[in-house]
Each structure stands twice: as C-alpha cells, then as structure tokens.
Amino acid sequence: MTQDTTQELDSEVSSKADVKPELPENVRVRFCPSPTGTPHVGMVRTALFNWAEARHTKGTFVFRIEDTDAQRDSQESYDQILEALRWLGLTWDEGIDVGGPHGPYRQSERTEIYKDVAAKLLDAGFAYESFSTPEEIEARNAAAGRPKAFGYDGFDRNLSEEQKEAFRAEGRKPAIRIKMPDENISFNDLIRGEIEFKAGSVPDYVIVRPNGDPLYTLTNPVDDAMMDINVVLRGEDLLSSTPRQIVLYRYLMELGIAKQVPLFGHMPYVMGEGKKKLSKRDPESNLFLHRENGFIREGLLNYLAGLGWSISADRDVFTMEEMIENFDVRDVKANPAHFDLDKAIAINAEHIRMLEPDDFLRRSIPYLFKDGAVSAENWDELTDRERQILTDSVGLVQPRVRLLGEVSGMVASLLSEEEYIEPEADARKQLKDSAAEVLDMAVATMAEIPAEEFKAEHVHEVLTAELVEKAGIKPRLAFGPVRVAVSGRRVSPPLFESMEILGKDLSIARLAELRKHLD
C-alpha cells in the first residue's frame, strides 16, 4: 500500500477513532513470516508486538511459516528466522518446533487443507471460476474507457456452464476468485480506529492460481481461522488487503470453518533515511548486522519497541518485563516511526551497563575472538591470564562501550603481551613535538616506583608531580603520549588503571618502544 493510499484511508477514519475495541478474553495472536530473506527490523517489531500482547494478556503466541512461494522461499531464510527469534528470546507457545493442536504449522504442509476449503467456497457460491487473462482484463477496461490497470471487472462472475466448457476446450484453466459483496466494508482497527472501504473499491480477487497454487489471500485467513487467531497484528502495508480478508472470514464462518472475524491492528511503517520506508536492502534493516556490530538483544528489543509505542512520555529505556507489564497494542501510534541508529545505539549502551559484569564479559568473548584479541570463543576456554585481565578491566570497559563490537578496541592492548602497540592514525596525530621528551621523563619516573607500589592512584600521583607540577607540562601533553604508548589509541580505558593491569615492566616497555619509534 502506498503512502497516498494511507493518507486516503486516514480521511476515512470516523469520529469514533479513539474508541478502540475491547480485546477478547483469551487473546490468540500469531507471527507468520515468509522465509524469503534475512530477518529485518520490521519483521522483528511485528514479532515483538505480537509476543508482548500475548504475554501482557496471558494469551497465546503462535508461530507459523508461510512458505508456499517455492520460487522465493529458502531453507536458509527459514533457519535464520528461527535463529532470530531464539536469540531475541521471543518464545512462542504453539507452532514451529513446539507443536500444538492446529498443526502443521508450515503452509507447504497444508496444501490439501487449502484445496478442500477452496472447493467448499466454490460449492457454496462464495467463489467462482475465472478464465480471464490479464490481457483480456486490460482490453475490456480500455474499451470501457477505464485505465488499463483499473483492475478486474467481474466479467466471469456469471459465466454459463457452456461458456466455461468453451474456455476449457481452448485449454484454459481457471483461477478461483472470491465474490466481494456490493456493500461498504468497515472495521475498527486496534491502532487506527474505524476504517471503511467503499462498495466497489475492492474487486473480486484471486485465491487460487490457474495452476492450482493457493495464494496468500486464501492461505493466510484460512490458517488464522483454523488456528483460532482472534487478534491479527501486522504491518500497515497489508491494510489494503483487510476488506478482502474480512469478507473471506465471513464466508468461512458460514461454512463452519471460522469462529469469528479477528480484530485487526495495523502497525505503522518504519521509515529509514530521507523519510522513505525502511527497505530490506537498507543496512539499518538487517537484524544480524546489528548483532554483528554488537547490539545485545535487550537493547535492540527496547529500541524496536519504541518504534510506534512508548512506555511513557519521558522514558526511553526499559526492560522486556516492563514492556510486558505495560504493553497494549491499542496504545501504538498510527504515524510512521523513524529508525534512528544513533538513538538505538544509545539505548543499547544503557542496557550494556545494566548487565551483570560476568554476563557482559561472556557476551563479549565472541567479538573479542573474532577480532583476534583472545584465544578462544568462550569464557571457559580462555587462558588464566586472559580471564584475569578481563575480570580486572570489566569495570573500566563496560561503562564506556555502546556496542559489544567496541570491546576489542578497549581491551585488546591490555590482553596483548607485545611491547610495541602500533598507534592508530588519529592517536598518532595527537603526538606533539614534546612527546619524546615526555616519554623519556615518564620512563625514568616510573622506573623508580617499586613493583608492589605500581598501583593506579600512586602512578598517577608520581607522574603528575614529575611531569605536570615539576616540569610544567600541561596534563594533555603530559599524559597523551603515555596513553598512546600504552593503548595505541586516542581514547582508551582509564590510563592509570590500565597501566596497573599491564604491570610495571610491560607499561615501561611500551613507553620505551614508542619513544624509539619517534626517532
């Protein structure tokens, strides 16, 4: 659905827009992605809002897969969707790998169900065979003075049996279309309020292709009906298909297949750069890229929860437990939400600081291993020295990183046993003409400190007295070269605490080596 369509729909929201419907007593929601690509943030937000509504109402969260598009679906994407939900902790009560009374939960395993329902819709007169080709539909529209792309004109609704047989004799195979009633279709959206589609604005639509393949327009409502889904929370891009589904639910109720027409809530678009809808191809959209960069699930979920919903007007950071306690889909805003990567990172930083130190370290190890900073991919296989340094430095690092991907830059120099750390480009630019003299003085001063007294506070006091107070060097020029020598970086964990972790000998060696490289 286009932005223009959304604006047209906005004009149809009645004065009852603020009177949202009551939720059913036993909420049953579902998440039903198609395995056609890498999981993206829009998909995850849909899963999150459904999960949160189920948990808030103590309802049921159903997870199924819509995999009837053999040309686009892939096993890799299917596996990635499961991996994404499990990493994020969005557990489901019924569905894929869990089972339940309404299986199977993959559409590719439900083909016979769809054939049976389509046949019943035909027999009851709710659907009909349609032999028109796209070219014929366009030609009839043009002949009637309508735009060619106006859509289907209902030509096949009242074909006689003789006409149908004549088409079959030509080798044509029919699609199956649903008869749309000649009446306005309205519903009270959980997010947008009252919405009405005028009679005739939605043409009869195809539910089964001429080759017999069922379409989303059939499989999705049938699955919802048979799985007793009573609340459908989905993206705003599907809003234009809602009148079709409402009509089909009514027919399914007539056939005894559905118990009710579910309540609908259409979540706002997530917008990217330039006020455009966030595309699957946008880097900000890629869930696993965010994980690779060091987002933790708590931070990412917190940020995504704020794309259309808020826990309060003056609060951005909250836990998933707090979201569950407060979430009500009827509080979601209809306006598009903008994905702001800087804000997402800032919220993630807050959640990193909320982690227990041991949890923070264990989550950081895969990133450190990937960057070559440690010898193993998990905590238990690290060397004693690595574990000790990480334990000693966690209080210096955890408050200063925003993403787990930044941990390596902070602790790699502490974990390294090298005497020379090659300065990064921006750090080297900080070295002024006085750097060599400063390093010489620092080495001489530090050499006089007994090893057992080589503690952060004492080293700070001694170097300050010698370099700043006695030599009259400004602190920035006095300690900048020392920081570059110790860490190779312009920004690092606290300098003197880092030197204490490294120890006297390695700290002095690094200052001396940088001094040599300045010649």
Short mmCIF file of C-alpha atoms in Angstrom, two decimals:
data_model
loop_
_atom_site.label_atom_id
_atom_site.label_comp_id
_atom_site.label_asym_id
_atom_site.label_seq_id
_atom_site.Cartn_x
_atom_site.Cartn_y
_atom_site.Cartn_z
CA MET A 1 0.00 0.00 0.00
CA THR A 2 1.35 3.38 -0.97
CA GLN A 3 1.72 6.44 1.21
CA ASP A 4 -1.07 8.06 -0.81
CA THR A 5 -3.38 5.15 -0.03
CA THR A 6 -2.55 5.52 3.65
CA GLN A 7 -3.45 9.21 3.51
CA GLU A 8 -6.74 8.40 1.75
CA LEU A 9 -7.56 5.89 4.46
CA ASP A 10 -6.77 8.45 7.12
CA SER A 11 -9.54 10.61 5.73
CA GLU A 12 -11.99 7.74 6.18
CA VAL A 13 -11.33 7.28 9.89
CA SER A 14 -14.59 8.21 11.62
CA SER A 15 -15.20 10.26 14.75
CA LYS A 16 -15.05 7.00 16.68
CA ALA A 17 -11.30 6.72 16.04
CA ASP A 18 -10.50 6.98 19.75
CA VAL A 19 -12.96 4.27 20.76
CA LYS A 20 -10.82 1.19 20.27
CA PRO A 21 -12.41 -2.28 20.52
CA GLU A 22 -12.10 -4.46 23.59
CA LEU A 23 -9.69 -7.37 23.29
CA PRO A 24 -11.08 -10.91 23.52
CA GLU A 25 -10.83 -12.73 26.83
CA ASN A 26 -8.33 -15.31 25.54
CA VAL A 27 -6.05 -13.49 23.10
CA ARG A 28 -4.52 -15.62 20.37
CA VAL A 29 -2.00 -13.79 18.15
CA ARG A 30 0.37 -15.09 15.52
CA PHE A 31 3.64 -14.32 13.79
CA CYS A 32 3.73 -15.78 10.29
CA PRO A 33 6.72 -14.63 8.20
CA SER A 34 7.68 -15.87 4.77
CA PRO A 35 11.23 -17.30 4.58
CA THR A 36 12.37 -15.07 1.74
CA GLY A 37 15.40 -13.23 3.09
CA THR A 38 17.44 -12.17 6.09
CA PRO A 39 15.30 -11.19 9.10
CA HIS A 40 14.81 -7.42 9.20
CA VAL A 41 13.82 -4.99 11.92
CA GLY A 42 10.28 -4.53 10.59
CA MET A 43 9.72 -8.27 10.84
CA VAL A 44 11.19 -8.35 14.32
CA ARG A 45 8.99 -5.48 15.51
CA THR A 46 5.93 -7.36 14.25
CA ALA A 47 7.02 -10.43 16.20
CA LEU A 48 7.81 -8.33 19.27
CA PHE A 49 4.42 -6.57 19.39
CA ASN A 50 2.56 -9.86 18.94
CA TRP A 51 4.69 -11.54 21.62
CA ALA A 52 4.26 -8.63 24.03
CA GLU A 53 0.47 -8.58 23.57
CA ALA A 54 0.28 -12.31 24.20
CA ARG A 55 2.44 -12.07 27.31
CA HIS A 56 0.63 -8.97 28.64
CA THR A 57 -2.81 -10.60 28.30
CA LYS A 58 -1.56 -14.07 29.27
CA GLY A 59 -2.72 -15.19 25.85
CA THR A 60 -1.17 -17.46 23.23
CA PHE A 61 1.58 -16.58 20.76
CA VAL A 62 1.50 -18.81 17.66
CA PHE A 63 4.46 -19.00 15.27
CA ARG A 64 3.92 -20.43 11.80
CA ILE A 65 5.74 -20.15 8.47
CA GLU A 66 4.13 -19.06 5.20
CA ASP A 67 6.26 -20.93 2.69
CA THR A 68 4.10 -21.54 -0.36
CA ASP A 69 6.25 -19.44 -2.71
CA ALA A 70 8.70 -22.06 -3.95
CA GLN A 71 10.49 -19.52 -6.16
CA ARG A 72 11.45 -17.21 -3.27
CA ASP A 73 11.38 -19.31 -0.10
CA SER A 74 14.63 -20.80 1.18
CA GLN A 75 15.76 -23.12 3.94
CA GLU A 76 18.48 -20.62 4.85
CA SER A 77 15.92 -17.90 5.49
CA TYR A 78 13.73 -20.32 7.47
CA ASP A 79 16.69 -21.21 9.69
CA GLN A 80 17.58 -17.53 10.13
CA ILE A 81 14.05 -16.63 11.27
CA LEU A 82 14.18 -19.33 13.96
CA GLU A 83 17.66 -18.22 14.97
CA ALA A 84 16.50 -14.61 15.22
CA LEU A 85 13.52 -15.37 17.46
CA ARG A 86 15.59 -17.59 19.71
CA TRP A 87 18.42 -15.07 20.00
CA LEU A 88 15.94 -12.35 20.89
CA GLY A 89 14.13 -14.55 23.40
CA LEU A 90 10.76 -14.16 21.68
CA THR A 91 9.47 -17.58 22.69
CA TRP A 92 6.24 -18.96 21.26
CA ASP A 93 3.57 -21.17 22.80
CA GLU A 94 2.42 -23.04 19.73
CA GLY A 95 3.80 -23.66 16.27
CA ILE A 96 7.12 -24.44 14.61
CA ASP A 97 9.22 -26.96 16.58
CA VAL A 98 6.77 -26.67 19.51
CA GLY A 99 3.68 -28.25 18.04
CA GLY A 100 0.10 -27.76 19.09
CA PRO A 101 -3.45 -28.76 18.25
CA HIS A 102 -3.68 -26.85 14.95
CA GLY A 103 -0.69 -28.12 13.00
CA PRO A 104 1.03 -28.49 10.71
CA TYR A 105 2.47 -25.01 11.11
CA ARG A 106 4.19 -24.72 7.72
CA GLN A 107 1.90 -23.77 4.85
CA SER A 108 3.79 -26.05 2.48
CA GLU A 109 2.46 -28.96 4.54
CA ARG A 110 -1.17 -27.76 4.43
CA THR A 111 -1.87 -27.92 0.68
CA GLU A 112 -4.75 -30.38 0.95
CA ILE A 113 -6.44 -28.16 3.53
CA TYR A 114 -6.43 -25.21 1.12
CA LYS A 115 -7.76 -27.34 -1.76
CA ASP A 116 -10.61 -28.53 0.42
CA VAL A 117 -11.54 -25.03 1.59
CA ALA A 118 -11.38 -23.62 -1.96
CA ALA A 119 -13.73 -26.38 -3.15
CA LYS A 120 -16.18 -25.58 -0.35
CA LEU A 121 -16.11 -21.88 -1.22
CA LEU A 122 -16.92 -22.76 -4.86
CA ASP A 123 -19.73 -25.14 -3.91
CA ALA A 124 -21.31 -22.55 -1.61
CA GLY A 125 -21.20 -19.86 -4.30
CA PHE A 126 -18.81 -17.63 -2.35
CA ALA A 127 -16.18 -18.08 -5.06
CA TYR A 128 -16.22 -18.72 -8.79
CA GLU A 129 -14.01 -19.85 -11.64
CA SER A 130 -12.38 -17.04 -13.60
CA PHE A 131 -10.92 -17.66 -17.06
CA SER A 132 -9.99 -14.06 -17.95
CA THR A 133 -6.35 -13.40 -18.78
CA PRO A 134 -4.60 -10.19 -17.65
CA GLU A 135 -4.51 -9.04 -21.26
CA GLU A 136 -8.26 -9.54 -21.65
CA ILE A 137 -8.97 -7.63 -18.44
CA GLU A 138 -6.84 -4.70 -19.65
CA ALA A 139 -8.53 -4.73 -23.06
CA ARG A 140 -12.02 -4.65 -21.52
CA ASN A 141 -11.00 -1.78 -19.24
CA ALA A 142 -9.66 0.19 -22.21
CA ALA A 143 -12.80 -0.47 -24.23
CA ALA A 144 -14.94 0.80 -21.35
CA GLY A 145 -12.86 3.97 -21.06
CA ARG A 146 -11.22 2.90 -17.82
CA PRO A 147 -7.46 2.86 -17.19
CA LYS A 148 -5.98 -0.42 -18.34
CA ALA A 149 -4.63 -1.09 -14.85
CA PHE A 150 -8.03 -0.38 -13.25
CA GLY A 151 -8.30 -3.99 -12.14
CA TYR A 152 -10.61 -6.94 -12.57
CA ASP A 153 -14.12 -6.11 -13.81
CA GLY A 154 -16.17 -9.10 -12.61
CA PHE A 155 -16.55 -10.48 -16.15
CA ASP A 156 -16.51 -14.15 -15.13
CA ARG A 157 -19.00 -13.91 -12.26
CA ASN A 158 -21.97 -15.14 -14.23
CA LEU A 159 -20.45 -17.35 -16.92
CA SER A 160 -22.75 -20.14 -18.07
CA GLU A 161 -21.61 -23.73 -17.98
CA GLU A 162 -21.42 -23.64 -21.77
CA GLN A 163 -19.07 -20.66 -21.68
CA LYS A 164 -16.90 -22.36 -19.10
CA GLU A 165 -16.72 -25.51 -21.17
CA ALA A 166 -15.78 -23.46 -24.22
CA PHE A 167 -12.89 -21.89 -22.33
CA ARG A 168 -11.76 -25.32 -21.15
CA ALA A 169 -11.90 -26.58 -24.72
CA GLU A 170 -9.41 -23.83 -25.59
CA GLY A 171 -7.08 -25.32 -22.99
CA ARG A 172 -7.70 -22.61 -20.41
CA LYS A 173 -7.53 -23.38 -16.72
CA PRO A 174 -9.45 -21.13 -14.35
CA ALA A 175 -8.30 -19.17 -11.37
CA ILE A 176 -10.65 -19.05 -8.40
CA ARG A 177 -11.93 -15.65 -7.28
CA ILE A 178 -13.85 -14.55 -4.21
CA LYS A 179 -17.08 -12.65 -4.74
CA MET A 180 -16.87 -9.30 -3.00
CA PRO A 181 -20.28 -8.10 -1.76
CA ASP A 182 -21.73 -4.85 -3.07
CA GLU A 183 -21.53 -3.10 0.27
CA ASN A 184 -19.14 -0.99 2.34
CA ILE A 185 -16.65 -2.98 4.41
CA SER A 186 -15.71 -1.42 7.74
CA PHE A 187 -13.81 -2.47 10.81
CA ASN A 188 -12.46 -0.91 13.98
CA ASP A 189 -8.67 -1.11 13.78
CA LEU A 190 -6.94 -1.58 17.14
CA ILE A 191 -4.41 1.11 16.21
CA ARG A 192 -6.09 3.33 13.62
CA GLY A 193 -9.73 3.27 14.77
CA GLU A 194 -12.73 2.99 12.42
CA ILE A 195 -11.83 2.38 8.77
CA GLU A 196 -14.29 1.94 5.93
CA PHE A 197 -13.76 0.75 2.37
CA LYS A 198 -16.47 1.86 -0.05
CA ALA A 199 -18.51 -0.67 -2.01
CA GLY A 200 -16.85 -1.47 -5.33
CA SER A 201 -13.42 -0.23 -4.25
CA VAL A 202 -12.10 -3.78 -3.85
CA PRO A 203 -12.57 -6.05 -6.90
CA ASP A 204 -13.14 -9.78 -6.77
CA TYR A 205 -9.74 -11.26 -6.03
CA VAL A 206 -7.89 -14.47 -6.83
CA ILE A 207 -7.36 -17.07 -4.09
CA VAL A 208 -6.11 -19.94 -6.30
CA ARG A 209 -3.96 -19.57 -9.43
CA PRO A 210 -4.90 -21.35 -12.67
CA ASN A 211 -2.16 -23.91 -11.93
CA GLY A 212 -3.87 -24.78 -8.65
CA ASP A 213 -1.46 -23.00 -6.31
CA PRO A 214 -3.20 -21.28 -3.39
CA LEU A 215 -2.35 -17.63 -2.79
CA TYR A 216 -1.71 -15.69 0.41
CA THR A 217 -5.23 -14.28 0.06
CA LEU A 218 -6.55 -17.78 0.85
CA THR A 219 -3.87 -19.44 2.95
CA ASN A 220 -3.40 -16.67 5.49
CA PRO A 221 -7.06 -16.24 6.52
CA VAL A 222 -7.69 -19.99 6.42
CA ASP A 223 -4.75 -20.63 8.74
CA ASP A 224 -5.88 -17.85 11.08
CA ALA A 225 -9.40 -19.29 11.11
CA MET A 226 -8.32 -22.87 11.76
CA MET A 227 -5.80 -21.82 14.41
CA ASP A 228 -8.48 -19.71 16.13
CA ILE A 229 -6.46 -16.49 15.83
CA ASN A 230 -8.64 -13.68 17.19
CA VAL A 231 -6.19 -10.74 17.08
CA VAL A 232 -4.17 -10.02 13.93
CA LEU A 233 -1.31 -7.54 14.41
CA ARG A 234 0.58 -6.85 11.19
CA GLY A 235 2.24 -4.17 9.11
CA GLU A 236 0.42 -1.21 7.62
CA ASP A 237 1.41 -2.37 4.14
CA LEU A 238 -1.24 -5.10 4.46
CA LEU A 239 -4.05 -2.72 5.38
CA SER A 240 -5.45 -2.60 1.84
CA SER A 241 -5.98 -6.39 1.89
CA THR A 242 -8.06 -6.30 5.08
CA PRO A 243 -11.52 -5.90 3.47
CA ARG A 244 -10.80 -8.96 1.35
CA GLN A 245 -9.91 -10.95 4.43
CA ILE A 246 -12.94 -9.77 6.39
CA VAL A 247 -15.24 -10.94 3.59
CA LEU A 248 -13.47 -14.29 3.41
CA TYR A 249 -13.75 -14.74 7.20
CA ARG A 250 -17.48 -14.17 6.93
CA TYR A 251 -17.71 -16.86 4.28
CA LEU A 252 -15.57 -19.21 6.38
CA MET A 253 -17.90 -18.62 9.32
CA GLU A 254 -20.86 -19.56 7.09
CA LEU A 255 -19.02 -22.78 6.25
CA GLY A 256 -18.27 -23.52 9.91
CA ILE A 257 -14.50 -23.16 9.37
CA ALA A 258 -14.01 -19.89 11.28
CA LYS A 259 -15.38 -18.97 14.69
CA GLN A 260 -15.05 -15.22 14.27
CA VAL A 261 -13.66 -12.33 12.27
CA PRO A 262 -10.50 -11.42 14.18
CA LEU A 263 -9.66 -7.94 15.40
CA PHE A 264 -7.04 -6.20 13.26
CA GLY A 265 -4.26 -3.84 14.26
CA HIS A 266 -2.04 -2.37 11.54
CA MET A 267 1.33 -1.20 12.79
CA PRO A 268 2.93 1.96 11.34
CA TYR A 269 5.69 1.92 8.77
CA VAL A 270 9.29 2.01 9.91
CA MET A 271 10.97 4.80 7.96
CA GLY A 272 14.64 4.98 7.01
CA GLU A 273 16.78 7.77 5.61
CA GLY A 274 15.06 10.50 3.63
CA LYS A 275 11.62 9.71 5.07
CA LYS A 276 11.38 6.61 2.92
CA LYS A 277 10.03 3.28 4.14
CA LEU A 278 12.90 1.21 5.52
CA SER A 279 13.80 -1.30 2.83
CA LYS A 280 15.03 -4.84 3.37
CA ARG A 281 18.13 -3.72 1.46
CA ASP A 282 18.94 -0.89 3.88
CA PRO A 283 21.82 -1.79 6.25
CA GLU A 284 19.79 -0.48 9.21
CA SER A 285 17.16 -3.10 8.40
CA ASN A 286 19.42 -6.15 8.75
CA LEU A 287 18.89 -7.77 12.16
CA PHE A 288 22.03 -9.89 12.06
CA LEU A 289 24.16 -6.93 11.00
CA HIS A 290 23.07 -5.18 14.20
CA ARG A 291 24.00 -8.28 16.19
CA GLU A 292 27.33 -8.50 14.38
CA ASN A 293 28.08 -4.89 15.30
CA GLY A 294 27.43 -5.63 18.95
CA PHE A 295 23.82 -4.90 19.77
CA ILE A 296 22.56 -7.01 22.64
CA ARG A 297 19.03 -8.37 22.43
CA GLU A 298 17.80 -6.29 25.37
CA GLY A 299 18.94 -3.05 23.77
CA LEU A 300 17.67 -3.83 20.29
CA LEU A 301 14.27 -5.03 21.51
CA ASN A 302 13.92 -1.94 23.71
CA TYR A 303 14.62 0.32 20.75
CA LEU A 304 12.30 -1.55 18.37
CA ALA A 305 9.54 -1.43 20.98
CA GLY A 306 9.74 2.35 20.78
CA LEU A 307 9.01 2.38 17.04
CA GLY A 308 5.35 3.21 17.42
CA TRP A 309 4.87 2.60 21.15
CA SER A 310 6.25 4.11 24.34
CA ILE A 311 6.19 3.04 27.95
CA SER A 312 5.77 6.69 28.99
CA ALA A 313 6.26 10.15 27.53
CA ASP A 314 9.58 10.79 29.29
CA ARG A 315 11.19 7.35 29.30
CA ASP A 316 13.09 5.53 26.55
CA VAL A 317 14.89 2.74 28.43
CA PHE A 318 13.01 -0.21 29.87
CA THR A 319 13.24 -3.98 30.19
CA MET A 320 11.14 -6.55 28.39
CA GLU A 321 9.50 -7.42 31.71
CA GLU A 322 8.40 -3.80 31.98
CA MET A 323 7.17 -3.84 28.39
CA ILE A 324 5.07 -6.93 29.07
CA GLU A 325 3.54 -5.28 32.12
CA ASN A 326 2.61 -2.10 30.23
CA PHE A 327 2.06 -3.06 26.60
CA ASP A 328 -1.33 -2.61 24.96
CA VAL A 329 -1.44 -2.62 21.18
CA ARG A 330 -4.22 -0.03 21.33
CA ASP A 331 -1.60 2.45 22.57
CA VAL A 332 0.52 2.07 19.41
CA LYS A 333 0.60 5.24 17.30
CA ALA A 334 -0.54 5.16 13.69
CA ASN A 335 2.10 7.63 12.50
CA PRO A 336 5.21 6.26 10.76
CA ALA A 337 8.18 5.59 13.05
CA HIS A 338 11.70 6.66 12.09
CA PHE A 339 14.63 4.28 12.61
CA ASP A 340 17.36 6.36 14.28
CA LEU A 341 20.55 4.32 14.52
CA ASP A 342 22.25 6.76 16.90
CA LYS A 343 19.34 6.53 19.33
CA ALA A 344 19.29 2.75 19.01
CA ILE A 345 23.00 2.63 19.91
CA ALA A 346 22.47 4.96 22.88
CA ILE A 347 19.70 2.74 24.24
CA ASN A 348 21.86 -0.32 23.68
CA ALA A 349 24.64 1.32 25.71
CA GLU A 350 22.24 1.74 28.62
CA HIS A 351 21.37 -1.94 28.51
CA ILE A 352 25.04 -2.94 28.33
CA ARG A 353 25.59 -1.01 31.55
CA MET A 354 22.67 -2.87 33.12
CA LEU A 355 24.28 -6.29 32.53
CA GLU A 356 25.98 -8.14 35.35
CA PRO A 357 29.78 -7.86 34.79
CA ASP A 358 30.17 -11.62 34.32
CA ASP A 359 27.33 -11.67 31.76
CA PHE A 360 28.87 -8.70 29.95
CA LEU A 361 32.24 -10.47 29.70
CA ARG A 362 30.78 -13.75 28.47
CA ARG A 363 28.76 -11.98 25.78
CA SER A 364 31.87 -10.05 24.70
CA ILE A 365 34.10 -13.07 24.18
CA PRO A 366 32.83 -13.98 20.64
CA TYR A 367 33.54 -10.41 19.49
CA LEU A 368 37.00 -10.47 21.07
CA PHE A 369 37.75 -13.81 19.45
CA LYS A 370 36.55 -12.61 16.04
CA ASP A 371 38.95 -9.65 16.34
CA GLY A 372 41.83 -11.86 17.42
CA ALA A 373 42.07 -10.34 20.91
CA VAL A 374 41.60 -13.64 22.80
CA SER A 375 42.49 -17.25 22.15
CA ALA A 376 39.05 -18.88 22.36
CA GLU A 377 35.40 -18.22 21.52
CA ASN A 378 34.02 -18.79 25.01
CA TRP A 379 35.00 -17.81 28.53
CA ASP A 380 35.81 -21.28 29.87
CA GLU A 381 38.45 -21.92 27.20
CA LEU A 382 40.39 -18.69 27.72
CA THR A 383 43.81 -18.71 29.34
CA ASP A 384 44.10 -17.80 33.02
CA ARG A 385 45.84 -14.57 32.05
CA GLU A 386 43.05 -13.58 29.65
CA ARG A 387 40.36 -14.25 32.23
CA GLN A 388 42.26 -12.29 34.86
CA ILE A 389 42.81 -9.25 32.64
CA LEU A 390 39.19 -9.20 31.51
CA THR A 391 37.97 -9.50 35.08
CA ASP A 392 40.29 -6.71 36.20
CA SER A 393 39.25 -4.43 33.34
CA VAL A 394 35.49 -5.02 33.19
CA GLY A 395 34.75 -2.05 35.45
CA LEU A 396 36.80 0.19 33.16
CA VAL A 397 35.30 -1.03 29.91
CA GLN A 398 31.63 -1.84 30.50
CA PRO A 399 30.57 1.75 31.30
CA ARG A 400 32.36 3.07 28.21
CA VAL A 401 31.17 0.86 25.35
CA ARG A 402 27.93 1.24 23.44
CA LEU A 403 28.18 -1.96 21.40
CA LEU A 404 29.88 -5.26 22.16
CA GLY A 405 31.81 -4.76 18.94
CA GLU A 406 33.65 -1.88 20.67
CA VAL A 407 35.05 -4.03 23.49
CA SER A 408 38.01 -5.26 21.45
CA GLY A 409 39.24 -1.74 20.83
CA MET A 410 39.16 -1.07 24.55
CA VAL A 411 40.85 -4.23 25.88
CA ALA A 412 42.99 -5.60 23.04
CA SER A 413 46.01 -3.62 24.21
CA LEU A 414 45.57 -4.92 27.75
CA LEU A 415 45.36 -8.51 26.54
CA SER A 416 48.36 -8.14 24.23
CA GLU A 417 51.82 -9.06 25.54
CA GLU A 418 53.50 -7.03 22.79
CA GLU A 419 55.89 -4.30 23.91
CA TYR A 420 55.04 -2.08 20.98
CA ILE A 421 51.45 -1.16 20.09
CA GLU A 422 51.20 0.50 16.70
CA PRO A 423 49.30 3.77 17.24
CA GLU A 424 46.08 4.26 15.33
CA ALA A 425 46.14 7.15 12.86
CA ASP A 426 44.10 9.54 14.99
CA ALA A 427 46.23 8.70 18.04
CA ARG A 428 49.49 9.38 16.19
CA LYS A 429 48.20 12.83 15.26
CA GLN A 430 47.97 13.62 18.97
CA LEU A 431 51.73 13.21 19.42
CA LYS A 432 53.30 16.66 19.54
CA ASP A 433 56.97 17.62 19.30
CA SER A 434 57.29 17.26 23.08
CA ALA A 435 56.20 13.58 23.02
CA ALA A 436 59.73 12.13 23.01
CA GLU A 437 60.81 14.23 25.99
CA VAL A 438 57.62 13.36 27.88
CA LEU A 439 58.12 9.64 27.30
CA ASP A 440 61.74 9.79 28.44
CA MET A 441 60.73 11.55 31.65
CA ALA A 442 57.82 9.13 32.24
CA VAL A 443 60.02 6.06 31.77
CA ALA A 444 62.63 7.40 34.20
CA THR A 445 59.98 8.31 36.77
CA MET A 446 58.11 5.01 36.54
CA ALA A 447 61.33 3.02 36.83
CA GLU A 448 61.74 4.42 40.34
CA ILE A 449 58.37 3.08 41.52
CA PRO A 450 58.68 -0.27 43.35
CA ALA A 451 56.72 -3.02 41.59
CA GLU A 452 54.49 -3.61 44.61
CA GLU A 453 53.54 0.09 44.63
CA PHE A 454 52.72 0.21 40.93
CA LYS A 455 49.05 0.98 41.52
CA ALA A 456 46.83 3.35 39.53
CA GLU A 457 46.50 6.06 42.13
CA HIS A 458 50.19 6.08 43.05
CA VAL A 459 51.38 6.09 39.42
CA HIS A 460 49.01 8.98 38.73
CA GLU A 461 50.35 10.96 41.69
CA VAL A 462 54.02 10.37 40.81
CA LEU A 463 53.66 11.21 37.10
CA THR A 464 51.58 14.28 37.86
CA ALA A 465 54.16 15.53 40.32
CA GLU A 466 57.06 14.95 37.92
CA LEU A 467 55.55 15.91 34.55
CA VAL A 468 52.90 18.49 35.39
CA GLU A 469 53.95 20.16 38.63
CA LYS A 470 57.74 19.96 38.34
CA ALA A 471 58.26 20.10 34.57
CA GLY A 472 55.29 22.40 33.96
CA ILE A 473 53.83 20.34 31.14
CA LYS A 474 50.08 20.65 30.55
CA PRO A 475 48.21 17.43 31.53
CA ARG A 476 47.02 16.85 27.97
CA LEU A 477 50.58 16.96 26.63
CA ALA A 478 51.94 15.05 29.63
CA PHE A 479 49.57 12.08 29.56
CA GLY A 480 48.60 11.97 25.88
CA PRO A 481 51.83 10.27 24.72
CA VAL A 482 51.65 7.87 27.68
CA ARG A 483 48.10 6.86 26.68
CA VAL A 484 49.12 6.33 23.05
CA ALA A 485 52.11 4.20 24.13
CA VAL A 486 50.03 2.05 26.47
CA SER A 487 46.95 1.53 24.26
CA GLY A 488 47.77 2.72 20.75
CA ARG A 489 44.53 4.71 20.91
CA ARG A 490 43.46 8.27 21.46
CA VAL A 491 40.52 7.06 23.56
CA SER A 492 41.07 4.14 25.92
CA PRO A 493 40.02 2.84 29.31
CA PRO A 494 41.29 4.95 32.22
CA LEU A 495 45.04 5.29 31.71
CA PHE A 496 46.46 4.60 35.14
CA GLU A 497 44.12 1.69 35.86
CA SER A 498 45.21 0.23 32.51
CA MET A 499 48.87 0.55 33.48
CA GLU A 500 48.19 -1.20 36.78
CA ILE A 501 46.62 -4.11 34.88
CA LEU A 502 49.57 -4.29 32.49
CA GLY A 503 52.09 -4.11 35.32
CA LYS A 504 55.25 -2.06 35.69
CA ASP A 505 57.53 -3.90 33.27
CA LEU A 506 55.16 -4.03 30.29
CA SER A 507 53.97 -0.46 30.86
CA ILE A 508 57.53 0.90 30.85
CA ALA A 509 58.44 -1.26 27.85
CA ARG A 510 55.58 0.21 25.81
CA LEU A 511 56.60 3.77 26.61
CA ALA A 512 60.19 2.99 25.70
CA GLU A 513 59.22 1.31 22.43
CA LEU A 514 57.01 4.19 21.31
CA ARG A 515 59.92 6.53 22.17
CA LYS A 516 62.19 4.54 19.85
CA HIS A 517 59.67 4.78 17.02
CA LEU A 518 59.61 8.56 17.32
CA ASP A 519 63.25 8.87 16.31
#
